């Protein structure tokens, strides 16, 4: 699959972007768990999808930062 929307594959994420995404990921995981506990499977799946999208963006941002550091 391609790069998630809004992410330039060549640009590493800023520290503030990473911190925001990590906070979001915690919230997404907690919300998904709460939905699962309450039998709201469809809602839990949406939070899982958002968490997965953020994790992929963090991974791609880290890869871009690593590639940039390796080429310097």
Short mmCIF file of C-alpha atoms in Angstrom, two decimals:
data_model
loop_
_atom_site.label_atom_id
_atom_site.label_comp_id
_atom_site.label_asym_id
_atom_site.label_seq_id
_atom_site.Cartn_x
_atom_site.Cartn_y
_atom_site.Cartn_z
CA UNK A 1 0.00 0.00 0.00
CA UNK A 2 0.98 3.61 -0.45
CA UNK A 3 1.82 6.27 2.05
CA UNK A 4 -1.04 7.26 4.37
CA UNK A 5 -2.77 10.53 3.49
CA UNK A 6 -1.00 13.64 4.68
CA UNK A 7 2.43 12.05 5.07
CA UNK A 8 5.29 12.80 2.72
CA UNK A 9 7.34 9.59 2.67
CA UNK A 10 10.55 11.65 2.42
CA UNK A 11 9.86 13.79 5.48
CA UNK A 12 10.55 12.58 9.01
CA UNK A 13 8.01 13.57 11.63
CA UNK A 14 8.74 16.42 14.02
CA UNK A 15 9.06 15.75 17.75
CA UNK A 16 5.73 17.47 18.39
CA UNK A 17 4.01 15.33 15.72
CA UNK A 18 5.41 12.15 17.25
CA UNK A 19 4.34 13.20 20.76
CA UNK A 20 0.83 14.07 19.56
CA UNK A 21 0.50 10.77 17.73
CA UNK A 22 1.69 8.80 20.75
CA UNK A 23 -0.92 10.52 22.93
CA UNK A 24 -3.57 9.80 20.30
CA UNK A 25 -2.50 6.16 20.14
CA UNK A 26 -2.98 5.77 23.88
CA UNK A 27 -6.44 7.31 23.62
CA UNK A 28 -7.34 5.13 20.62
CA UNK A 29 -6.21 1.97 22.44
CA UNK A 30 -8.16 2.85 25.59
CA UNK A 31 -11.27 3.72 23.57
CA UNK A 32 -11.05 0.49 21.58
CA UNK A 33 -10.73 -1.55 24.77
CA UNK A 34 -13.68 0.23 26.34
CA UNK A 35 -15.79 -0.39 23.24
CA UNK A 36 -14.82 -4.06 23.24
CA UNK A 37 -15.75 -4.39 26.90
CA UNK A 38 -19.16 -2.89 26.14
CA UNK A 39 -19.78 -5.10 23.11
CA UNK A 40 -19.44 -2.23 20.62
CA UNK A 41 -17.44 -4.17 18.06
CA UNK A 42 -17.90 -1.79 15.12
CA UNK A 43 -16.79 1.21 17.17
CA UNK A 44 -13.81 -0.72 18.54
CA UNK A 45 -12.78 -1.61 14.98
CA UNK A 46 -12.79 2.08 13.99
CA UNK A 47 -10.45 2.92 16.89
CA UNK A 48 -8.21 -0.01 15.91
CA UNK A 49 -8.05 1.31 12.34
CA UNK A 50 -7.09 4.79 13.54
CA UNK A 51 -4.44 3.29 15.83
CA UNK A 52 -3.03 1.20 12.99
CA UNK A 53 -2.91 4.22 10.66
CA UNK A 54 -1.01 6.24 13.28
CA UNK A 55 1.41 3.38 13.94
CA UNK A 56 2.15 3.09 10.22
CA UNK A 57 2.74 6.83 9.98
CA UNK A 58 5.11 6.69 12.96
CA UNK A 59 6.96 3.78 11.37
CA UNK A 60 7.29 5.60 8.05
CA UNK A 61 8.41 8.78 9.81
CA UNK A 62 11.06 6.84 11.72
CA UNK A 63 12.23 5.16 8.52
CA UNK A 64 12.50 8.54 6.80
CA UNK A 65 14.49 9.97 9.71
CA UNK A 66 16.79 6.94 9.69
CA UNK A 67 17.31 7.18 5.92
CA UNK A 68 18.08 10.88 6.18
CA UNK A 69 20.54 10.31 9.06
CA UNK A 70 22.22 7.43 7.19
CA UNK A 71 22.75 9.55 4.09
CA UNK A 72 24.39 12.43 5.95
#
